[in-house]
Amino acid sequence: MEACKFVDFMKVFEPWINDDYVRKAGFDKTGHFMLQLIDGGIKNYRVDDCSEAQIKDVIKMLQKHSIPVENL
């Protein structure tokens, strides 16, 4: 699992969501993010400086792009 800051996670994440590269996602309230990509790959991130509000914003963004989100 890759550990990163929220701002760094978003730099990686936003182009993927805009290019429809994320198939499914999972989140928990402690900053663990799982992204399943359309090529079958899975990326796991531990974001160590995010708030619950930031996680909720990411979930809303995913749902806006019709990406299923699971609670981990």
GROMACS .gro file of N, CA and C in nm, residues 2-66:
model
  195
    2GLU      N    1   0.057   0.215  -0.087
    2GLU     CA    2   0.133   0.339  -0.100
    2GLU      C    3   0.079   0.442  -0.002
    3ALA      N    4   0.165   0.505   0.076
    3ALA     CA    5   0.125   0.612   0.167
    3ALA      C    6   0.153   0.746   0.100
    4CYS      N    7   0.060   0.840   0.116
    4CYS     CA    8   0.078   0.970   0.053
    4CYS      C    9  -0.005   1.077   0.123
    5LYS      N   10   0.019   1.199   0.087
    5LYS     CA   11  -0.059   1.313   0.134
    5LYS      C   12  -0.182   1.327   0.044
    6PHE      N   13  -0.288   1.386   0.097
    6PHE     CA   14  -0.412   1.400   0.021
    6PHE      C   15  -0.391   1.475  -0.110
    7VAL      N   16  -0.317   1.582  -0.106
    7VAL     CA   17  -0.293   1.662  -0.226
    7VAL      C   18  -0.222   1.579  -0.334
    8ASP      N   19  -0.128   1.494  -0.294
    8ASP     CA   20  -0.059   1.407  -0.390
    8ASP      C   21  -0.153   1.300  -0.445
    9PHE      N   22  -0.237   1.245  -0.359
    9PHE     CA   23  -0.336   1.146  -0.403
    9PHE      C   24  -0.427   1.207  -0.509
   10MET      N   25  -0.474   1.329  -0.487
   10MET     CA   26  -0.565   1.393  -0.581
   10MET      C   27  -0.497   1.422  -0.714
   11LYS      N   28  -0.368   1.453  -0.714
   11LYS     CA   29  -0.295   1.476  -0.839
   11LYS      C   30  -0.293   1.350  -0.926
   12VAL      N   31  -0.283   1.234  -0.862
   12VAL     CA   32  -0.285   1.107  -0.935
   12VAL      C   33  -0.428   1.070  -0.973
   13PHE      N   34  -0.519   1.090  -0.880
   13PHE     CA   35  -0.656   1.042  -0.893
   13PHE      C   36  -0.738   1.118  -0.998
   14GLU      N   37  -0.732   1.250  -0.999
   14GLU     CA   38  -0.819   1.329  -1.086
   14GLU      C   39  -0.805   1.298  -1.234
   15PRO      N   40  -0.685   1.283  -1.289
   15PRO     CA   41  -0.678   1.246  -1.432
   15PRO      C   42  -0.741   1.110  -1.461
   16TRP      N   43  -0.727   1.016  -1.367
   16TRP     CA   44  -0.786   0.883  -1.388
   16TRP      C   45  -0.937   0.891  -1.393
   17ILE      N   46  -0.997   0.967  -1.304
   17ILE     CA   47  -1.143   0.976  -1.303
   17ILE      C   48  -1.192   1.052  -1.426
   18ASN      N   49  -1.120   1.153  -1.469
   18ASN     CA   50  -1.160   1.229  -1.588
   18ASN      C   51  -1.144   1.148  -1.716
   19ASP      N   52  -1.054   1.051  -1.716
   19ASP     CA   53  -1.032   0.965  -1.833
   19ASP      C   54  -1.108   0.833  -1.823
   20ASP      N   55  -1.201   0.821  -1.727
   20ASP     CA   56  -1.281   0.699  -1.708
   20ASP      C   57  -1.192   0.576  -1.687
   21TYR      N   58  -1.086   0.591  -1.611
   21TYR     CA   59  -0.991   0.482  -1.588
   21TYR      C   60  -1.022   0.403  -1.460
   22VAL      N   61  -1.108   0.458  -1.373
   22VAL     CA   62  -1.143   0.390  -1.249
   22VAL      C   63  -1.274   0.315  -1.268
   23ARG      N   64  -1.272   0.185  -1.238
   23ARG     CA   65  -1.392   0.101  -1.251
   23ARG      C   66  -1.473   0.099  -1.122
   24LYS      N   67  -1.403   0.092  -1.009
   24LYS     CA   68  -1.469   0.079  -0.879
   24LYS      C   69  -1.376   0.135  -0.773
   25ALA      N   70  -1.433   0.182  -0.663
   25ALA     CA   71  -1.352   0.238  -0.556
   25ALA      C   72  -1.405   0.192  -0.421
   26GLY      N   73  -1.317   0.197  -0.322
   26GLY     CA   74  -1.357   0.167  -0.185
   26GLY      C   75  -1.284   0.261  -0.091
   27PHE      N   76  -1.353   0.302   0.016
   27PHE     CA   77  -1.296   0.397   0.110
   27PHE      C   78  -1.335   0.360   0.251
   28ASP      N   79  -1.250   0.396   0.346
   28ASP     CA   80  -1.290   0.392   0.487
   28ASP      C   81  -1.259   0.527   0.550
   29LYS      N   82  -1.305   0.545   0.672
   29LYS     CA   83  -1.293   0.675   0.737
   29LYS      C   84  -1.153   0.705   0.789
   30THR      N   85  -1.060   0.612   0.774
   30THR     CA   86  -0.924   0.634   0.823
   30THR      C   87  -0.828   0.675   0.712
   31GLY      N   88  -0.878   0.692   0.590
   31GLY     CA   89  -0.791   0.736   0.481
   31GLY      C   90  -0.737   0.625   0.393
   32HIS      N   91  -0.796   0.505   0.401
   32HIS     CA   92  -0.756   0.395   0.312
   32HIS      C   93  -0.844   0.402   0.187
   33PHE      N   94  -0.780   0.415   0.071
   33PHE     CA   95  -0.849   0.424  -0.057
   33PHE      C   96  -0.807   0.306  -0.144
   34MET      N   97  -0.902   0.238  -0.205
   34MET     CA   98  -0.876   0.130  -0.299
   34MET      C   99  -0.941   0.171  -0.431
   35LEU      N  100  -0.864   0.167  -0.537
   35LEU     CA  101  -0.915   0.197  -0.670
   35LEU      C  102  -0.893   0.077  -0.760
   36GLN      N  103  -1.002   0.025  -0.819
   36GLN     CA  104  -0.990  -0.082  -0.918
   36GLN      C  105  -0.997  -0.015  -1.054
   37LEU      N  106  -0.897  -0.039  -1.136
   37LEU     CA  107  -0.884   0.027  -1.265
   37LEU      C  108  -0.944  -0.059  -1.376
   38ILE      N  109  -0.974   0.001  -1.489
   38ILE     CA  110  -1.040  -0.072  -1.598
   38ILE      C  111  -0.951  -0.181  -1.657
   39ASP      N  112  -0.819  -0.169  -1.640
   39ASP     CA  113  -0.730  -0.273  -1.691
   39ASP      C  114  -0.714  -0.390  -1.593
   40GLY      N  115  -0.793  -0.387  -1.483
   40GLY     CA  116  -0.788  -0.495  -1.385
   40GLY      C  117  -0.694  -0.468  -1.268
   41GLY      N  118  -0.612  -0.367  -1.280
   41GLY     CA  119  -0.519  -0.334  -1.172
   41GLY      C  120  -0.591  -0.276  -1.052
   42ILE      N  121  -0.530  -0.291  -0.937
   42ILE     CA  122  -0.584  -0.234  -0.813
   42ILE      C  123  -0.474  -0.151  -0.748
   43LYS      N  124  -0.510  -0.030  -0.711
   43LYS     CA  125  -0.419   0.060  -0.642
   43LYS      C  126  -0.473   0.084  -0.502
   44ASN      N  127  -0.388   0.067  -0.402
   44ASN     CA  128  -0.426   0.093  -0.264
   44ASN      C  129  -0.343   0.208  -0.211
   45TYR      N  130  -0.410   0.302  -0.148
   45TYR     CA  131  -0.344   0.419  -0.093
   45TYR      C  132  -0.383   0.436   0.053
   46ARG      N  133  -0.290   0.482   0.131
   46ARG     CA  134  -0.313   0.523   0.269
   46ARG      C  135  -0.282   0.670   0.274
   47VAL      N  136  -0.386   0.752   0.281
   47VAL     CA  137  -0.369   0.897   0.283
   47VAL      C  138  -0.368   0.940   0.429
   48ASP      N  139  -0.256   0.994   0.472
   48ASP     CA  140  -0.238   1.016   0.615
   48ASP      C  141  -0.271   1.156   0.663
   49ASP      N  142  -0.328   1.240   0.578
   49ASP     CA  143  -0.364   1.374   0.624
   49ASP      C  144  -0.500   1.419   0.573
   50CYS      N  145  -0.591   1.326   0.549
   50CYS     CA  146  -0.722   1.365   0.496
   50CYS      C  147  -0.827   1.365   0.606
   51SER      N  148  -0.927   1.447   0.583
   51SER     CA  149  -1.039   1.455   0.677
   51SER      C  150  -1.156   1.373   0.622
   52GLU      N  151  -1.252   1.348   0.706
   52GLU     CA  152  -1.371   1.276   0.662
   52GLU      C  153  -1.444   1.357   0.554
   53ALA      N  154  -1.442   1.489   0.565
   53ALA     CA  155  -1.506   1.575   0.464
   53ALA      C  156  -1.438   1.558   0.327
   54GLN      N  157  -1.305   1.547   0.326
   54GLN     CA  158  -1.234   1.528   0.200
   54GLN      C  159  -1.269   1.392   0.139
   55ILE      N  160  -1.279   1.290   0.222
   55ILE     CA  161  -1.319   1.157   0.173
   55ILE      C  162  -1.458   1.165   0.111
   56LYS      N  163  -1.550   1.233   0.179
   56LYS     CA  164  -1.686   1.247   0.126
   56LYS      C  165  -1.686   1.320  -0.008
   57ASP      N  166  -1.599   1.421  -0.024
   57ASP     CA  167  -1.590   1.492  -0.151
   57ASP      C  168  -1.542   1.400  -0.263
   58VAL      N  169  -1.445   1.314  -0.233
   58VAL     CA  170  -1.397   1.219  -0.333
   58VAL      C  171  -1.507   1.121  -0.371
   59ILE      N  172  -1.581   1.073  -0.272
   59ILE     CA  173  -1.693   0.980  -0.298
   59ILE      C  174  -1.797   1.046  -0.388
   60LYS      N  175  -1.831   1.171  -0.360
   60LYS     CA  176  -1.928   1.244  -0.445
   60LYS      C  177  -1.876   1.256  -0.587
   61MET      N  178  -1.747   1.283  -0.603
   61MET     CA  179  -1.687   1.295  -0.735
   61MET      C  180  -1.698   1.162  -0.810
   62LEU      N  181  -1.669   1.052  -0.741
   62LEU     CA  182  -1.680   0.921  -0.804
   62LEU      C  183  -1.824   0.892  -0.845
   63GLN      N  184  -1.919   0.919  -0.757
   63GLN     CA  185  -2.059   0.892  -0.787
   63GLN      C  186  -2.107   0.978  -0.903
   64LYS      N  187  -2.057   1.100  -0.913
   64LYS     CA  188  -2.093   1.188  -1.025
   64LYS      C  189  -2.048   1.126  -1.158
   65HIS      N  190  -1.939   1.048  -1.155
   65HIS     CA  191  -1.888   0.981  -1.274
   65HIS      C  192  -1.939   0.838  -1.286
   66SER      N  193  -2.043   0.804  -1.208
   66SER     CA  194  -2.108   0.671  -1.210
   66SER      C  195  -2.013   0.558  -1.175
   0.00000   0.00000   0.00000
